[in-house]
Coordinates of C-alpha atoms in Angstrom, one line a residue:
M1 CA -186.4 -47.2 -183.0
I2 CA -188.5 -44.1 -183.8
E3 CA -192.2 -44.8 -183.3
K4 CA -194.3 -43.9 -186.4
T5 CA -197.0 -41.4 -185.7
T6 CA -199.9 -39.8 -187.4
T7 CA -201.1 -36.2 -186.8
V8 CA -204.7 -35.5 -185.7
V9 CA -206.1 -32.1 -186.0
I10 CA -209.2 -31.0 -184.3
R11 CA -210.8 -27.9 -185.9
N12 CA -213.2 -25.2 -184.9
R13 CA -216.8 -25.9 -186.1
W14 CA -217.3 -22.4 -187.3
T15 CA -213.9 -21.2 -188.7
N16 CA -212.3 -24.6 -189.5
E17 CA -209.2 -23.3 -187.9
P18 CA -207.1 -25.8 -185.9
I19 CA -207.7 -25.7 -182.2
Y20 CA -205.7 -28.8 -181.1
T21 CA -203.1 -30.8 -182.9
T22 CA -201.4 -33.9 -181.6
D23 CA -199.4 -36.9 -182.8
I24 CA -200.7 -40.4 -182.0
P25 CA -199.3 -43.9 -182.9
A26 CA -199.6 -44.6 -186.6
D27 CA -201.2 -48.0 -186.0
T28 CA -204.2 -46.5 -184.2
P29 CA -207.3 -47.7 -186.1
S30 CA -208.8 -44.9 -188.1
G31 CA -212.1 -45.1 -186.2
M32 CA -210.3 -44.6 -182.9
Q33 CA -208.0 -41.7 -183.8
T34 CA -210.4 -38.9 -182.7
R35 CA -211.0 -40.6 -179.4
V36 CA -207.3 -41.0 -178.7
A37 CA -206.6 -37.4 -179.6
L38 CA -209.4 -36.2 -177.5
E39 CA -208.3 -38.2 -174.5
K40 CA -204.9 -36.5 -174.9
A41 CA -206.5 -33.1 -175.1
A42 CA -208.5 -33.8 -172.0
S43 CA -205.4 -34.9 -170.2
D44 CA -203.6 -31.7 -171.3
R45 CA -206.6 -29.6 -170.2
A46 CA -206.8 -28.2 -173.7
D47 CA -209.5 -25.7 -174.7
L48 CA -211.7 -27.6 -177.1
G49 CA -214.4 -25.0 -177.2
G50 CA -216.3 -25.0 -180.5
A51 CA -214.6 -28.2 -181.7
Y52 CA -216.2 -30.0 -184.6
L53 CA -216.7 -33.6 -183.6
G54 CA -219.8 -34.5 -185.5
G55 CA -220.3 -38.3 -185.8
A56 CA -217.1 -39.1 -184.0
Y57 CA -216.6 -42.5 -182.3
L58 CA -215.9 -41.7 -178.7
G59 CA -217.3 -44.8 -177.0
G60 CA -215.7 -45.3 -173.6
A61 CA -213.5 -42.3 -173.9
D62 CA -212.0 -40.8 -170.8
L63 CA -213.0 -37.2 -171.1
G64 CA -213.5 -36.3 -167.5
G65 CA -213.2 -32.5 -166.9
A66 CA -212.8 -31.8 -170.6
Y67 CA -213.7 -28.4 -171.9
L68 CA -216.1 -28.8 -174.9
G69 CA -218.2 -25.7 -174.6
G70 CA -220.0 -25.0 -177.8
A71 CA -218.6 -28.1 -179.5
Y72 CA -220.5 -29.9 -182.2
L73 CA -221.1 -33.5 -181.3
G74 CA -224.2 -34.2 -183.3
G75 CA -224.5 -37.9 -184.1
A76 CA -221.4 -38.7 -182.1
Y77 CA -221.1 -42.1 -180.3
L78 CA -220.3 -41.5 -176.6
G79 CA -221.6 -44.7 -175.2
G80 CA -220.0 -45.5 -171.9
A81 CA -217.7 -42.4 -172.1
D82 CA -216.5 -40.7 -168.9
L83 CA -217.5 -37.1 -169.0
R84 CA -217.6 -36.4 -165.3
G85 CA -217.3 -32.7 -164.6
A86 CA -216.9 -32.0 -168.3
D87 CA -218.0 -28.6 -169.6
L88 CA -220.4 -29.1 -172.5
G89 CA -222.2 -25.8 -172.0
G90 CA -223.9 -24.8 -175.3
A91 CA -222.7 -27.9 -177.1
D92 CA -224.7 -29.4 -179.9
L93 CA -225.4 -33.1 -179.1
R94 CA -228.4 -33.7 -181.3
G95 CA -228.8 -37.3 -182.0
A96 CA -225.7 -38.3 -180.0
D97 CA -225.6 -41.7 -178.4
L98 CA -224.8 -41.2 -174.7
R99 CA -226.0 -44.5 -173.4
D100 CA -224.3 -45.5 -170.1
A101 CA -222.2 -42.4 -170.3
N102 CA -221.1 -40.8 -167.0
L103 CA -222.0 -37.1 -167.0
G104 CA -222.0 -36.7 -163.3
D105 CA -221.6 -33.0 -162.4
A106 CA -221.1 -32.1 -166.0
N107 CA -222.1 -28.7 -167.3
L108 CA -224.7 -29.1 -170.0
G109 CA -226.2 -25.7 -169.6
G110 CA -227.7 -24.5 -172.9
A111 CA -226.7 -27.7 -174.6
N112 CA -228.9 -29.1 -177.4
L113 CA -229.6 -32.7 -176.6
G114 CA -232.5 -33.0 -179.0
G115 CA -233.1 -36.6 -180.0
A116 CA -230.0 -37.8 -178.0
N117 CA -230.0 -41.2 -176.4
L118 CA -229.2 -40.9 -172.7
G119 CA -230.5 -44.2 -171.7
D120 CA -229.0 -45.4 -168.4
A121 CA -226.6 -42.4 -168.4
N122 CA -225.5 -40.9 -165.1
L123 CA -226.5 -37.2 -165.0
G124 CA -226.4 -36.9 -161.3
G125 CA -225.6 -33.3 -160.2
A126 CA -225.4 -32.2 -163.8
N127 CA -226.4 -28.7 -164.8
L128 CA -229.1 -28.9 -167.5
G129 CA -230.3 -25.3 -167.1
G130 CA -231.3 -24.0 -170.5
A131 CA -230.7 -27.4 -172.2
N132 CA -233.0 -28.7 -174.9
L133 CA -234.1 -32.3 -174.2
G134 CA -236.8 -32.4 -176.9
G135 CA -237.1 -36.0 -178.2
A136 CA -234.3 -37.2 -175.9
D137 CA -234.5 -40.7 -174.4
L138 CA -233.7 -40.6 -170.7
G139 CA -235.0 -44.0 -169.9
G140 CA -233.1 -45.4 -166.9
A141 CA -230.9 -42.3 -166.6
N142 CA -229.9 -41.1 -163.1
L143 CA -230.9 -37.5 -162.7
G144 CA -230.5 -37.2 -159.0
G145 CA -229.4 -33.7 -158.0
A146 CA -229.4 -32.6 -161.6
D147 CA -230.6 -29.0 -162.2
L148 CA -233.7 -29.3 -164.3
G149 CA -235.3 -26.0 -163.2
G150 CA -234.3 -24.1 -166.3
V151 CA -234.6 -26.8 -169.0
A152 CA -235.5 -25.1 -172.3
G153 CA -237.3 -28.0 -174.0
L154 CA -238.9 -31.3 -173.1
W155 CA -241.0 -31.8 -176.2
D156 CA -241.6 -35.6 -176.7
A157 CA -238.8 -36.5 -174.4
V158 CA -238.9 -40.0 -172.8
G159 CA -238.4 -39.4 -169.1
D160 CA -236.6 -41.3 -166.5
R161 CA -239.9 -41.9 -164.7
V162 CA -238.6 -40.2 -161.6
H163 CA -237.5 -36.6 -162.3
I164 CA -238.9 -36.4 -165.8
K165 CA -242.2 -38.1 -166.6
S166 CA -243.8 -38.4 -170.0
L167 CA -247.4 -39.2 -171.1
Q168 CA -248.6 -40.2 -174.6
I169 CA -252.0 -38.5 -174.9
E170 CA -254.0 -37.8 -178.1
T171 CA -252.9 -34.8 -180.2
W172 CA -250.0 -33.7 -177.9
G173 CA -247.4 -35.4 -175.8
V174 CA -247.0 -34.3 -172.2
T175 CA -243.7 -34.2 -170.3
Y176 CA -243.3 -32.8 -166.8
T177 CA -240.8 -32.2 -164.0
A178 CA -241.3 -31.2 -160.4
T179 CA -241.7 -27.6 -161.6
H180 CA -242.5 -27.5 -165.3
M181 CA -244.7 -29.1 -167.9
Q182 CA -244.4 -29.2 -171.7
I183 CA -247.5 -29.8 -173.9
G184 CA -246.7 -29.7 -177.6
C185 CA -244.4 -26.7 -178.1
Q186 CA -245.6 -24.9 -174.9
L187 CA -243.4 -25.1 -171.8
H188 CA -244.4 -23.4 -168.6
T189 CA -244.3 -23.9 -164.9
L190 CA -247.0 -26.1 -163.5
E191 CA -248.4 -23.1 -161.6
R192 CA -248.8 -21.1 -164.8
W193 CA -250.5 -24.0 -166.6
W194 CA -253.1 -24.4 -163.9
G195 CA -253.7 -20.7 -163.9
F196 CA -254.1 -20.0 -167.6
S197 CA -257.4 -18.6 -168.6
D198 CA -259.5 -20.1 -171.4
E199 CA -258.5 -17.1 -173.6
Q200 CA -254.8 -17.8 -173.1
I201 CA -255.2 -21.5 -173.8
S202 CA -257.2 -20.8 -177.0
R203 CA -254.5 -18.6 -178.3
M204 CA -252.0 -21.5 -178.2
D205 CA -253.8 -23.5 -180.9
S206 CA -257.2 -23.7 -182.5
R207 CA -257.7 -27.1 -180.9
A208 CA -256.2 -26.3 -177.5
L209 CA -259.2 -25.1 -175.5
E210 CA -261.3 -28.2 -176.1
W211 CA -258.3 -30.4 -175.4
W212 CA -257.4 -28.5 -172.2
R213 CA -260.9 -28.6 -170.8
R214 CA -260.9 -32.4 -171.2
W215 CA -257.4 -33.2 -170.1
K216 CA -256.6 -30.5 -167.5
P217 CA -258.4 -32.3 -164.6
V218 CA -256.9 -35.6 -165.7
L219 CA -253.3 -34.1 -165.7
Q220 CA -253.9 -32.5 -162.4
Q221 CA -254.9 -35.8 -160.9
I222 CA -252.0 -37.7 -162.5
I223 CA -249.4 -35.2 -161.4
A224 CA -250.9 -35.1 -157.9
M225 CA -250.8 -38.9 -157.7
S226 CA -247.4 -39.3 -159.4
P227 CA -245.4 -36.1 -159.0
A228 CA -241.9 -35.8 -160.5
E229 CA -239.2 -35.7 -157.9
P230 CA -237.2 -32.5 -157.8
G231 CA -233.5 -32.6 -158.7
G232 CA -231.0 -30.0 -157.7
E233 CA -232.7 -27.2 -159.6
K234 CA -232.5 -23.7 -158.4
Q235 CA -236.0 -22.5 -157.7
A236 CA -236.0 -19.4 -159.9
E237 CA -239.4 -18.1 -160.9
E238 CA -240.3 -18.3 -164.5
P239 CA -240.2 -14.9 -166.2
A240 CA -243.6 -13.5 -166.9
P241 CA -243.8 -13.7 -170.7
A242 CA -246.5 -12.2 -172.9
E243 CA -249.6 -14.3 -173.4
P244 CA -248.7 -17.5 -175.3
V245 CA -249.5 -17.3 -179.0
A246 CA -247.3 -19.8 -180.6
E247 CA -249.2 -22.6 -182.3
A248 CA -248.8 -25.9 -180.5
A249 CA -247.3 -29.0 -182.2
K250 CA -249.4 -30.5 -184.9

């Protein structure tokens, strides 16, 4: 008896061209078809770079070692998924649900994780260099050995309380790692923050200098008493940018 199948096509997010096509059992529930197809693709070591997977249900999927560089996974459900060693470099994961997902040793370099839920996820040894974690929830996540040195954004992120710590302070939220701190839209090394002149601070926002004079000693004391633990970040020096002029978050 010939098994009935249905064809699933995964397309490129930019060109809409097919990048992976496979047949799966016809009785696979519609909500599970993308997951089943992706698991086959991962098993085949298929190149899924730039795939469009927005809003896909991938809960518990076995995607270890999958290549999803530059893929769009905005709003996707990846709760409990196995993504160990997966390459998600440059992927768009804004608003994705990654609770309890295993991202150990995954490449998330340059990925956009803005607003993603990473609660209780395993990010041990993951590369987060250049990743945007703005608004992400990392409560309970394991970040041991993760490369956080080049994180591109921590704006209003909820930290794991070990490697990323967050404070709710009037006007602007504060998030810091062992090497960097973000206040509003300004992200700099701790060393640079402590060394900014009044003129440099005042250029960030019309309210910044008064706020900084009040909160700088408090932040220094908090960070001295409760420093974030370093991950596996490479200790590269922050480039010397021009004096900050961007207006901080309102």
